[in-house]
Short mmCIF file of C-alpha atoms and ligand atoms in Angstrom, two decimals:
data_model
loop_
_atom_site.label_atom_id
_atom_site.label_comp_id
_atom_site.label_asym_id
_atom_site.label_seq_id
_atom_site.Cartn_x
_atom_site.Cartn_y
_atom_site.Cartn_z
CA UNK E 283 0.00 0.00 0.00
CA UNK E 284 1.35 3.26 -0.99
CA UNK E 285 0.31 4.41 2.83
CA UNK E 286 3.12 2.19 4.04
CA UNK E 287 6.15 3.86 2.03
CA UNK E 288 5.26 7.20 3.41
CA UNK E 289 5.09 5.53 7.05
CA UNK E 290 8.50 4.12 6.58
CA UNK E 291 10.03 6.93 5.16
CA UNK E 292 8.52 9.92 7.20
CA UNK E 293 9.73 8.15 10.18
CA UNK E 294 13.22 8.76 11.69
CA UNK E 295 16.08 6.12 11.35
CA UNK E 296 17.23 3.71 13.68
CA UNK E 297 20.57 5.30 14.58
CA UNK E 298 23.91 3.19 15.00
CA UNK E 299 27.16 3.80 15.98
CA UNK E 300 29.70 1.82 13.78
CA UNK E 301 32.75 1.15 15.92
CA UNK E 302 36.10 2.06 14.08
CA UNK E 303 38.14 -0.98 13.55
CA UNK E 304 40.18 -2.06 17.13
CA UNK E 305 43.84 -1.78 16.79
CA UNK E 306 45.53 -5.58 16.87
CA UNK E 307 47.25 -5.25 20.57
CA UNK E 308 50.73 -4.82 19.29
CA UNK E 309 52.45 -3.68 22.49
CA UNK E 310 55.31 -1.21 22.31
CA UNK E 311 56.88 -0.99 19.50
CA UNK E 312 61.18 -1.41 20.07
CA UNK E 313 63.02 1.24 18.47
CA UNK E 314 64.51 -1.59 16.07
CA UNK E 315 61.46 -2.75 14.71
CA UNK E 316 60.60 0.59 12.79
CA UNK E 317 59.67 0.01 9.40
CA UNK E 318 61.34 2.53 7.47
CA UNK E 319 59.82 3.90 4.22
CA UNK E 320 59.98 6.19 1.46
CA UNK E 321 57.63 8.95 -0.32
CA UNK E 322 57.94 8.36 -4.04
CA UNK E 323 56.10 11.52 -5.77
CA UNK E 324 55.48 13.95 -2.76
CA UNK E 325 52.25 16.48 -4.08
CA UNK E 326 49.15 16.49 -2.50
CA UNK E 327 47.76 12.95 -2.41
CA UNK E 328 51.87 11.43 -1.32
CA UNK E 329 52.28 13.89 1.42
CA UNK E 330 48.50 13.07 2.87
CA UNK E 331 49.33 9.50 2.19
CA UNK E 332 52.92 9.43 4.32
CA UNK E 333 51.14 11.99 7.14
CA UNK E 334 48.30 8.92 7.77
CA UNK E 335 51.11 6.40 7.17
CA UNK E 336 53.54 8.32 10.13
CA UNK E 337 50.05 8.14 12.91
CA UNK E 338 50.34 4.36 12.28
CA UNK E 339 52.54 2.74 14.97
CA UNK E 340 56.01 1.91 13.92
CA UNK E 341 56.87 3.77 10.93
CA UNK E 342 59.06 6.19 9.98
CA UNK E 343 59.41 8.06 6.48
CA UNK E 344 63.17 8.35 6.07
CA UNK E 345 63.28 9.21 1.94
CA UNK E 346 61.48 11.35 -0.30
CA UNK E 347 61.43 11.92 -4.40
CA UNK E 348 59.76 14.33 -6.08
CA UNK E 349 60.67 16.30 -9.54
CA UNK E 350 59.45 19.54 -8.04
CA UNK E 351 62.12 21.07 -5.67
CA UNK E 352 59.38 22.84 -3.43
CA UNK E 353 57.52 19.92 -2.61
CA UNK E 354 61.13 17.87 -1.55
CA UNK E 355 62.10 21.26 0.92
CA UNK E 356 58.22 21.04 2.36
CA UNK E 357 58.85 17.03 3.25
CA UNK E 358 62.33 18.35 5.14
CA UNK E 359 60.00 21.15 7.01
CA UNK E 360 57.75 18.33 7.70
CA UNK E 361 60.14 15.22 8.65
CA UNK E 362 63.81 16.91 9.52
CA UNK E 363 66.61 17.64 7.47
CA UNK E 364 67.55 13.96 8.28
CA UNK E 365 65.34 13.08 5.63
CA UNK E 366 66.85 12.46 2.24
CA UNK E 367 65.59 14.09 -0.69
CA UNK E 368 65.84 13.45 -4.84
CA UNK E 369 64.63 13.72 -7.71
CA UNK E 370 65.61 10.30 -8.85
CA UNK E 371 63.78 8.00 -7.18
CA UNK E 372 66.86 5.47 -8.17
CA UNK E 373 68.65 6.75 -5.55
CA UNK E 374 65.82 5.40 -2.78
CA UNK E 375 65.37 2.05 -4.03
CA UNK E 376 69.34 1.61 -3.73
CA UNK E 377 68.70 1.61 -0.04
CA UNK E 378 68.88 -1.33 1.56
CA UNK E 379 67.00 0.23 5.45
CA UNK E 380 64.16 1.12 3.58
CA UNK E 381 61.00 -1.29 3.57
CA UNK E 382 58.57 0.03 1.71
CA UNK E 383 57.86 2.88 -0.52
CA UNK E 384 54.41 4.91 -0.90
CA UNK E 385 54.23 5.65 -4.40
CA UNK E 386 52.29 9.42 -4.95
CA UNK E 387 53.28 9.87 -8.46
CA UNK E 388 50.53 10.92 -11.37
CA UNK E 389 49.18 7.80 -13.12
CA UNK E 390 51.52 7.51 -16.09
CA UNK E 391 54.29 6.81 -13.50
CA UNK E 392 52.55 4.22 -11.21
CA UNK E 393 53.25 0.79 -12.97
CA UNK E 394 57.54 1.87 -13.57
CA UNK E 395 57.80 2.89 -10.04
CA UNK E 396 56.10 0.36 -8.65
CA UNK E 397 58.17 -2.37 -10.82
CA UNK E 398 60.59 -0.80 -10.03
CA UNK E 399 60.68 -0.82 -6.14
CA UNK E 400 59.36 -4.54 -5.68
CA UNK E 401 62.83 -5.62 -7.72
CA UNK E 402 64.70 -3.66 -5.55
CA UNK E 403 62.95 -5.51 -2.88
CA UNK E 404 60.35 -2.74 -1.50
CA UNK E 405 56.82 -3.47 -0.25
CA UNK E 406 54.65 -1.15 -2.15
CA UNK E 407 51.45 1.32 -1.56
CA UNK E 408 50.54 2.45 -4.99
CA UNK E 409 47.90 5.06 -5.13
CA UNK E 410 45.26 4.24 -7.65
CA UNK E 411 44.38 4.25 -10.50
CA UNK E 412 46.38 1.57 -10.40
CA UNK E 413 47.11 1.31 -14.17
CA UNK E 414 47.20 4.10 -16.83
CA UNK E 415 47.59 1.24 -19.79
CA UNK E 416 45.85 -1.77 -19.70
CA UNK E 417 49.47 -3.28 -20.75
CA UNK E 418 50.33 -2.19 -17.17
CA UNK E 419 48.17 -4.55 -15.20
CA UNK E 420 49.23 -7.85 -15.84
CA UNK E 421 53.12 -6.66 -15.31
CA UNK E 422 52.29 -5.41 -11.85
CA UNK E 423 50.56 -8.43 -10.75
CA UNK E 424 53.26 -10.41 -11.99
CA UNK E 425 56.83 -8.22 -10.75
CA UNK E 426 54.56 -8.71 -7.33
CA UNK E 427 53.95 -12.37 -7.43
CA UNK E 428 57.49 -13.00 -9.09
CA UNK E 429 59.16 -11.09 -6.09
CA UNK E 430 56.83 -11.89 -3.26
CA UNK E 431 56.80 -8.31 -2.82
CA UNK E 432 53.23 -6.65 -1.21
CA UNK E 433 51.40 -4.61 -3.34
CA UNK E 434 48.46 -2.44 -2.55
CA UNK E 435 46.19 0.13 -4.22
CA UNK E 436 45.55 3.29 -2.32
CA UNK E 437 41.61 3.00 -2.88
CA UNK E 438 41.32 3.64 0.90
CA UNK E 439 37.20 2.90 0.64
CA UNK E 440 38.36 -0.75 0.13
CA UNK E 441 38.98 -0.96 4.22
CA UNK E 442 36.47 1.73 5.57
CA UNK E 443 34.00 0.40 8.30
CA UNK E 444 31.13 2.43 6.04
CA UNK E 445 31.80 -0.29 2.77
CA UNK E 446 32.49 -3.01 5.36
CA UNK E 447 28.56 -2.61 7.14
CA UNK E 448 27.27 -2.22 3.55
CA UNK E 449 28.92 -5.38 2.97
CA UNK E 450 27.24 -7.20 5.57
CA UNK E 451 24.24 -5.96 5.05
CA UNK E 452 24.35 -6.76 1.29
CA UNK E 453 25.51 -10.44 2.48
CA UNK E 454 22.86 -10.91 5.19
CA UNK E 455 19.92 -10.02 2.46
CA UNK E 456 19.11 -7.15 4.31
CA UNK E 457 18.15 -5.83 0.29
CA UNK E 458 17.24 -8.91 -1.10
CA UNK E 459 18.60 -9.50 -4.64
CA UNK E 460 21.19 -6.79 -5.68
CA UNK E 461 19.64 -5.34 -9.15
CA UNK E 462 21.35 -2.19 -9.98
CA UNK E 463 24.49 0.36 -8.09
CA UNK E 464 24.28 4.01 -8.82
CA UNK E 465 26.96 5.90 -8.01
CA UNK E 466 27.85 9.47 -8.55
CA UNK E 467 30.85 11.91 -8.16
CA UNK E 468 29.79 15.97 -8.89
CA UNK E 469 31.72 18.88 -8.32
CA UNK E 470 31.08 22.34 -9.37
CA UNK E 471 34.66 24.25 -8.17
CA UNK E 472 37.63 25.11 -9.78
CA UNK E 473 39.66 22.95 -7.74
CA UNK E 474 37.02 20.14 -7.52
CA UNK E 475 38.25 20.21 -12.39
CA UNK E 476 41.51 19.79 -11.16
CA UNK E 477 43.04 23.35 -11.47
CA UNK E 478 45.44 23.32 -8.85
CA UNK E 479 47.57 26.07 -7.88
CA UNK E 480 50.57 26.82 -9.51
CA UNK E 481 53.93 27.56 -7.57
CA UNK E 482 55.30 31.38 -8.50
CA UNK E 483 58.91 29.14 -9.02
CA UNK E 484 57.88 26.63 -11.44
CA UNK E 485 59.98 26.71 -13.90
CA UNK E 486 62.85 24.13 -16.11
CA UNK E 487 64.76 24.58 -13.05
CA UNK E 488 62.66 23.72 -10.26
CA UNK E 489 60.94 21.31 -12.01
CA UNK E 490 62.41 18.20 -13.28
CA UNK E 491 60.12 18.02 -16.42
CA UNK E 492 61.86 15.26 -18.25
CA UNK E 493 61.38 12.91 -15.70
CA UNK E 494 57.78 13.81 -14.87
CA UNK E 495 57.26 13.14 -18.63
CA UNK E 496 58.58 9.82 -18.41
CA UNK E 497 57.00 7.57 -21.18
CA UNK E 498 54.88 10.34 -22.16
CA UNK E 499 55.01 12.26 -25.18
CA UNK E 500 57.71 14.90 -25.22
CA UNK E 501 56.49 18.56 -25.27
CA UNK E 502 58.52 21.84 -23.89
CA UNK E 503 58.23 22.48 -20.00
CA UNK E 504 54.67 23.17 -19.20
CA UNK E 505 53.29 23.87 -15.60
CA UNK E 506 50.18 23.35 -16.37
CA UNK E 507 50.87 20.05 -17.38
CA UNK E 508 52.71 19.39 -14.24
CA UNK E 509 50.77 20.75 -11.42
CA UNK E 510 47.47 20.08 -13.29
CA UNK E 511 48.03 16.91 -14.90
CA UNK E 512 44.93 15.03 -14.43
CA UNK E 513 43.51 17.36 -17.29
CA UNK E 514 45.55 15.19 -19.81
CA UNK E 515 45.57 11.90 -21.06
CA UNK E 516 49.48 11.60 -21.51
CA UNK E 517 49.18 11.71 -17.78
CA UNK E 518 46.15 10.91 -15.82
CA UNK E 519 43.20 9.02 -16.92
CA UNK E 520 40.40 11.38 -17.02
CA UNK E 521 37.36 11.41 -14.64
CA UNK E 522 37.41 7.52 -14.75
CA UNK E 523 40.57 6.67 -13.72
CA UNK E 524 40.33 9.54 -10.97
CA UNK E 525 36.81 8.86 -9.76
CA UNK E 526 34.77 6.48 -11.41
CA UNK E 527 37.41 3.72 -9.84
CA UNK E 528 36.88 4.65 -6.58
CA UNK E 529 33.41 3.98 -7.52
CA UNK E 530 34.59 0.31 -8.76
CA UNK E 531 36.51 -0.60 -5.76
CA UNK E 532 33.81 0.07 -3.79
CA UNK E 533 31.23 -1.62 -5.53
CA UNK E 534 33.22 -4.43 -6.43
CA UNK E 535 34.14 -4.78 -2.42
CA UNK E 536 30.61 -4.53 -1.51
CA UNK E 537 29.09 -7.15 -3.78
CA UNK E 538 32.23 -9.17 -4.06
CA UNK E 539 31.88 -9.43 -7.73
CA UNK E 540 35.01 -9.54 -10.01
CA UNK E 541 34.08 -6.72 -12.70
CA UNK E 542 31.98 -6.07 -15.48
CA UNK E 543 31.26 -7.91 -18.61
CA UNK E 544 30.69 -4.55 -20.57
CA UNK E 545 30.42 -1.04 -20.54
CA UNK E 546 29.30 2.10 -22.31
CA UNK E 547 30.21 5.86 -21.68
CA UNK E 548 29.11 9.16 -22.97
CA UNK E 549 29.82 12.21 -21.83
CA UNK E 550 31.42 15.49 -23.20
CA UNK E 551 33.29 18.81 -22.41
CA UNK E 552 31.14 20.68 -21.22
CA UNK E 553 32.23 23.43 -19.50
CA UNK E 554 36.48 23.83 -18.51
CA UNK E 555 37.31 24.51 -21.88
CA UNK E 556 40.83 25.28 -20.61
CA UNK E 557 43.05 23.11 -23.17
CA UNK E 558 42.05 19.84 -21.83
CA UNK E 559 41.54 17.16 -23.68
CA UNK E 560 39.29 14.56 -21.49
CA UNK E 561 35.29 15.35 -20.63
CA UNK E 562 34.06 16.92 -17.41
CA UNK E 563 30.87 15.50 -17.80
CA UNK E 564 30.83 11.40 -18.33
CA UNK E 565 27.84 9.00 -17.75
CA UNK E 566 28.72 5.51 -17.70
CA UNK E 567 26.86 2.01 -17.58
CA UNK E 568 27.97 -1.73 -17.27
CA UNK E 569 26.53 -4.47 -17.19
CA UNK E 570 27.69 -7.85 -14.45
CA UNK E 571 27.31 -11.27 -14.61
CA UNK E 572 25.87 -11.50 -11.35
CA UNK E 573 22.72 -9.67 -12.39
CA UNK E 574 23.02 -6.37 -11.68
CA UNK E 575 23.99 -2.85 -13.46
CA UNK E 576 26.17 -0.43 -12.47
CA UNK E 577 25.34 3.22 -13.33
CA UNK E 578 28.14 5.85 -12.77
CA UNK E 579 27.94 9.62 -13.26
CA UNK E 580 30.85 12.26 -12.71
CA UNK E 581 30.13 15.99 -13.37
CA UNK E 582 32.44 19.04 -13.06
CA UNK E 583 29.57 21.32 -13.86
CA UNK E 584 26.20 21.07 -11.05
CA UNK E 585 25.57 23.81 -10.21
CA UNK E 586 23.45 22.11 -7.00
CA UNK E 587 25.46 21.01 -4.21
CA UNK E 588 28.51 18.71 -4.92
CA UNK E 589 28.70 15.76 -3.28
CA UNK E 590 29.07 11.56 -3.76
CA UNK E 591 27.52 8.74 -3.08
CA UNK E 592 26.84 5.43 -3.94
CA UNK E 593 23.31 3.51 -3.89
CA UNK E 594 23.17 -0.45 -4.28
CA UNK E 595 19.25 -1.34 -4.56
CA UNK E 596 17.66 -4.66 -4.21
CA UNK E 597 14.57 -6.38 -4.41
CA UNK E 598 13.69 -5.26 -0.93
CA UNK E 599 15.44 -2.33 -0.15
CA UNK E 600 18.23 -0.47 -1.00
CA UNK E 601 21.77 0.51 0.95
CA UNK E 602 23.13 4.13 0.52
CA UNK E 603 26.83 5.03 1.22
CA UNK E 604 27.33 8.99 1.42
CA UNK E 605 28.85 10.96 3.78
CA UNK E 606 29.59 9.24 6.99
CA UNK E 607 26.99 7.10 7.03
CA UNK E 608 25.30 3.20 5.62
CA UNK E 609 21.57 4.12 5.59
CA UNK E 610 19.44 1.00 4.60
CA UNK E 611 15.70 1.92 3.53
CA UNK E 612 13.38 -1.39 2.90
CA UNK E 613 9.49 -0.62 2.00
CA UNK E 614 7.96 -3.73 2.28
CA UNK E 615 5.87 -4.71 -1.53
CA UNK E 616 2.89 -4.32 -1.19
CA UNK E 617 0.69 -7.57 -0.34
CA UNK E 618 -2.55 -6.55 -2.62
CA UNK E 619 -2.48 -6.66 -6.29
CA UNK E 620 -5.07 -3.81 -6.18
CA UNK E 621 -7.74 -2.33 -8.33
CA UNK E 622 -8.31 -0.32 -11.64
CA UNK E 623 -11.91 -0.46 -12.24
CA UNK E 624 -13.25 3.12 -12.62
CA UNK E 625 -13.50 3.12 -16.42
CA UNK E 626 -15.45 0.24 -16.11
CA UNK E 627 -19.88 0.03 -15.85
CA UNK E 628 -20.75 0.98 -12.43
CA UNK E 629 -22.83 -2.28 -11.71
CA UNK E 630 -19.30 -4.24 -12.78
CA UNK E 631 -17.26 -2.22 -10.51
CA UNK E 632 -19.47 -2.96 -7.43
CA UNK E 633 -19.26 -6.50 -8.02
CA UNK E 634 -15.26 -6.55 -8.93
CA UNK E 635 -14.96 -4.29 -5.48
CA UNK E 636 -16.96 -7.10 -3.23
CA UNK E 637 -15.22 -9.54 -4.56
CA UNK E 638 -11.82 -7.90 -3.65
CA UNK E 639 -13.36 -6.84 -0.33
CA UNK E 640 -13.87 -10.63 0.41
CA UNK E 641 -10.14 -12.07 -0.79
CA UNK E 642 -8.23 -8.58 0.67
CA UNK E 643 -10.36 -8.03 3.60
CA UNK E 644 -9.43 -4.65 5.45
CA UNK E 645 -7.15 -4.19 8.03
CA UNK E 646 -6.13 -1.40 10.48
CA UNK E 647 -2.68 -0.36 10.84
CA UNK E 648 -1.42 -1.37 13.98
CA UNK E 649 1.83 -0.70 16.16
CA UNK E 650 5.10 0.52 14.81
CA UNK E 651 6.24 0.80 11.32
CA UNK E 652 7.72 -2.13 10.15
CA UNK E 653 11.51 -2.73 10.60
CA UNK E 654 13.98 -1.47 7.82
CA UNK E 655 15.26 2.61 8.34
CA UNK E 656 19.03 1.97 9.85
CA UNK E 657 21.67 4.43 9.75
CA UNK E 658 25.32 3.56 10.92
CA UNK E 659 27.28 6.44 11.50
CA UNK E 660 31.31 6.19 11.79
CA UNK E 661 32.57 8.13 14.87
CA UNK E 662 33.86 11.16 14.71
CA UNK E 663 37.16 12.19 13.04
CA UNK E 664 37.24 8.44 11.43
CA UNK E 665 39.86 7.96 8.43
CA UNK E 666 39.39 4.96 5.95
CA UNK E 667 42.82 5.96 4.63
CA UNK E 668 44.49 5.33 7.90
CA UNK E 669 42.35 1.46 8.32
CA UNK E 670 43.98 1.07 4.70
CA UNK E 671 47.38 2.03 5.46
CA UNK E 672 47.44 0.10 8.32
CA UNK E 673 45.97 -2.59 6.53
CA UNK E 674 49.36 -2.58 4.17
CA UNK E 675 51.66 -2.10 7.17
CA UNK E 676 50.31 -4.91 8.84
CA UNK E 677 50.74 -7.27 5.69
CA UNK E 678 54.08 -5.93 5.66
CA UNK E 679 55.42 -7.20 9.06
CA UNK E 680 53.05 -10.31 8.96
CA UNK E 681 53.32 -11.33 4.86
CA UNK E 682 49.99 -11.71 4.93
CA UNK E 683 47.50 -10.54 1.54
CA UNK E 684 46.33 -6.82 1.70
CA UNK E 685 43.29 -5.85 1.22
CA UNK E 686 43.67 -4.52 -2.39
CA UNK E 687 46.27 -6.56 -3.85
CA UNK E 688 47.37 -5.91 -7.33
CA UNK E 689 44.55 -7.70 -9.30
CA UNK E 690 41.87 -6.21 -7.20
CA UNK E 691 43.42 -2.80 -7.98
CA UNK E 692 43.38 -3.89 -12.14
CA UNK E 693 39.87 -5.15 -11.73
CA UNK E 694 38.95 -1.73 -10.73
CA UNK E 695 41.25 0.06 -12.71
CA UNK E 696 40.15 -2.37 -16.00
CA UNK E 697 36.79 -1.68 -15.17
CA UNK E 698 37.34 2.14 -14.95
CA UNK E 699 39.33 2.99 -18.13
CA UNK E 700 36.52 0.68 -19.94
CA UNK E 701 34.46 4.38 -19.52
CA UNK E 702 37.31 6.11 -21.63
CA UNK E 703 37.66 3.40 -24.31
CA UNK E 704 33.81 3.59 -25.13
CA UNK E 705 33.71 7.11 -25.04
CA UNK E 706 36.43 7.35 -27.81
CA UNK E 707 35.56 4.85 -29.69
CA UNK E 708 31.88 5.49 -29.43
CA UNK E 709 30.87 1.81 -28.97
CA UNK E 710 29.80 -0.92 -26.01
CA UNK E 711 33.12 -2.07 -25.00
CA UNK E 712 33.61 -5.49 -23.69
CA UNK E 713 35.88 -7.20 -20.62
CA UNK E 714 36.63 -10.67 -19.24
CA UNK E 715 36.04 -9.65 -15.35
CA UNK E 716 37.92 -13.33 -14.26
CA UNK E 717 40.84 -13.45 -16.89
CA UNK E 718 41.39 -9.45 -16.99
CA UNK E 719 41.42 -8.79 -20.76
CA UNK E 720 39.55 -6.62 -23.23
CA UNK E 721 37.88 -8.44 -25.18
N1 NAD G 1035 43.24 7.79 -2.82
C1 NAD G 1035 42.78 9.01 -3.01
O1 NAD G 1035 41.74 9.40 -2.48
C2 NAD G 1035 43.55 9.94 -3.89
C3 NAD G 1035 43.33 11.32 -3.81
C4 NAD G 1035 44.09 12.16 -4.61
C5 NAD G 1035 45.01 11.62 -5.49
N2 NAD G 1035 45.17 10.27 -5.58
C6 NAD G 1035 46.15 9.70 -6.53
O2 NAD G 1035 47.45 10.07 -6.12
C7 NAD G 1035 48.29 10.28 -7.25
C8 NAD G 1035 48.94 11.65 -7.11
O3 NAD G 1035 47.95 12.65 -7.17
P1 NAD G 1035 48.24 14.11 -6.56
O4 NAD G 1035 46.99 14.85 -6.53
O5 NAD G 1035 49.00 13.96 -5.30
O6 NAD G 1035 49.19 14.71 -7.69
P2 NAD G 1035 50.29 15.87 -7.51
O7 NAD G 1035 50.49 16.49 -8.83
O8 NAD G 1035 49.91 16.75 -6.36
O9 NAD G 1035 51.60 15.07 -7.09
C9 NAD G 1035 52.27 14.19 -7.97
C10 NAD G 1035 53.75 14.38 -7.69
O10 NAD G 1035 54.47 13.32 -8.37
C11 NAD G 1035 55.71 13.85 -8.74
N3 NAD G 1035 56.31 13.00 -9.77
C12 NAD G 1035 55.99 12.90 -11.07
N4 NAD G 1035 56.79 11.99 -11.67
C13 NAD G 1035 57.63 11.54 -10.73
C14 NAD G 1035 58.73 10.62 -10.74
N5 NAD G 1035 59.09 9.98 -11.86
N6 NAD G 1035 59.41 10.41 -9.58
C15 NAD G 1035 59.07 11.06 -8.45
N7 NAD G 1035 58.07 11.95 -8.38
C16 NAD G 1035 57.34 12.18 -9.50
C17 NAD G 1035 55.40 15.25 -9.20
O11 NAD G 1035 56.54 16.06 -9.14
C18 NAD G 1035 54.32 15.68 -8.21
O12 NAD G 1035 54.83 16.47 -7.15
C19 NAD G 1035 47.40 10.15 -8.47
O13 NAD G 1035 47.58 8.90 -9.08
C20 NAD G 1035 45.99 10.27 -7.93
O14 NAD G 1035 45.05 9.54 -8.66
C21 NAD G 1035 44.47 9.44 -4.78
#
């Protein structure tokens, strides 16, 4: 009955306080059994990253490279002049005291540095996307399998408590059967399209261009290109390697599932017609073999209020993740099939209605609303990128799998990048979620 959806949903949640994940008792830590590690690509995202690694117990950042001179004197400011500083991030993986490496870098650079530092024996945190070719995928899982080296992706969602209750919830058929995830990421700030600001000293000297270009294409110095690099594809991977995979990794943690079988994008540039060359608007669908769709939107230009979220819905109910907070919402179906007679002669409508009346008989509404408005809230000041990196320092001292190993990170990453295949090539584009390959 349509009176019990408004019952259910007029009335206030069920409130719960989701408990932050308990520290394992590790006792004191003895001043030999810091792990030491090192900042590879120190802008914003690699100094957060090394900040939430230093609050976990036993670590110490003792190295940091970065091809922008300003951002290797801020680490020094940050973590003493003890710390060494390069631009060659060569020079780090030579050292035999250092553990593991964080790798900050843009995404063009993840798959060589992280190659890199698990043959020179380093446990690695790479920040996602994990790949920026789909060429890169495979060779990460493999350097890490080949060298027993730990690799995780920094999509911190992957270990919050929020994506962990949705889980269980999802598991427990709290929804019923999952039919369709809709997830959205929109912004509507200069910042929020990526222009970050520019140092007054960026320049061929303070920059180390060359080796921020890498693999890319060779152009002259540019500073937009380095400090604002997610606007390119030489570089970054658009909206859907920056957003639509955190989007993946949760979904795919949530439900469990290993990816996609295809997808579809559209989309445009729509707005920041600033030289870039990937959309700010992009609409994407897929489709998954365990009967559900996926339905992801990113866009640099609402004008409402910007904000994120992700909605998994089910046959009886649905599970929203935004903000700090799981809310699950159930309506129960209605029982009754119900009526359309009034076109009908009046004399045939009576006798349809009685014999309704006699199979549905009427009932009052009794007692409380049914059961099914929760809300878990995380407690105050929570981090899911601190559970993650603790998550990978753990696995480091114990050898135990991370979280988001290398082929979860490609599953998501795959998955992602499918967006910006489609929307170039204008067609469906289709993936083999279990053996990892376009298809
Ligand atoms: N997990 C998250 O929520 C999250 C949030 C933001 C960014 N990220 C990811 O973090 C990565 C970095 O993003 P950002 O916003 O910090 O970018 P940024 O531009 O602020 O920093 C990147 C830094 O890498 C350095 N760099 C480039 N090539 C290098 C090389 N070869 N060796 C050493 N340093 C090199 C640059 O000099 C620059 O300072 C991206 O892949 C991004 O997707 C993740």
């Amino acid at each position: 009955m349509a009176g019990s959806a408004s019952a259910a949903t007029m009335i206030a949640p069920r409130l719960h306080a989701l408990a932050a994940e308990s520290e394992e008792p590790t006792g004191p830590i003895a001043a030999n059994d810091h792990l030491q590690i090192a900042l590879i690509g120190a802008g914003g995202q690699g100094q957060y990253d090394t900040g939430v690694a230093l609050q976990v117990p036993g670590v110490k950042v003792v190295a940091v490279a970065d091809c922008y001179d300003g951002r290797l004197k801020h680490c020094k400011e940050m973590w003493g002049d003890d710390l060494l500083t390069t631009r060659d991030y060569r020079e780090i993986l030579a050292r035999k005291d250092i553990d593991a490496v964080i790798i900050g870098t843009p995404d063009h650079w993840h798959k060589q540095a992280s190659v890199d530092a698990m043959n020179a024996g380093k446990d690695v945190y790479c920040e996602k996307p994990m790949i920026h070719l789909y060429s890169d995928g495979p060779e990460m899982i493999e350097t890490s399998r080949k060298t027993g080296r730990i690799l995780e992706i920094g999509s911190q969602r992957v270990s919050s408590v929020l994506y962990a209750k949705a889980k269980e919830l999802l598991a427990a058929g709290a929804i019923g059967k999952l039919n369709m995830v809709t997830a959205h990421w929109d912004r509507n700030s200069s910042m929020g399209a990526w222009n970050y600001t520019i140092p007054p000293d960026a320049s061929p000297e303070t920059c180390d261009w060359p080796r921020f270009e890498g693999t890319a294409r060779h152009i002259p110095f540019n500073a937009g290109h380095f400090f604002r690099w997610r606007k390119w594809k030489a570089y970054g991977s658009g909206v859907a390697g920056d957003l639509f995979v955190h989007l993946f990794s949760g979904t795919h943690f949530v439900t469990n599932t290993k990816g996609p079988t295809r997808g579809m994008a559209t989309g445009g540039l729509r707005f920041w017609h600033d030289g870039r060359d990937v959309p700010d608007v992009m609409l994407a669908l897929f489709d998954y073999a365990e009967g559900f769709n996926l339905n992801l939107r990113v866009n640099f230009v609402d004008g409402g209020a910007e904000n994120e979220g992700l909605l998994f819905t089910g046959s009886e109910g649905t599970i929203e993740i935004g903000g700090n907070a799981v809310t699950l919402s159930s309506v129960p179906r209605e029982k009754e099939p119900g009526l359309t007679v009034g076109t009908f002669p009046l004399a045939m409508q009576k006798e349809i209605e009685a014999a309704y009346a006699k199979k549905y008989p009427r009932t009052h509404f009794k007692g409380e609303p049914p059961a099914g408005y929760e809300r878990y809230v995380v407690p105050d000041g929570y981090s899911d990128s601190y559970d993650h990196l603790r998550n990978f320092f753990a696995s480091v001292r114990s050898r135990k799998p991370v979280v988001e190993d290398a082929v979860f990170g490609y599953r998501a990453a795959g998955a992602a990048l499918l967006s910006n295949l489609s929307y170039e090539r204008g067609t469906v584009v289709h993936w083999d979620p279990e053996a990892m390959k376009l298809l």
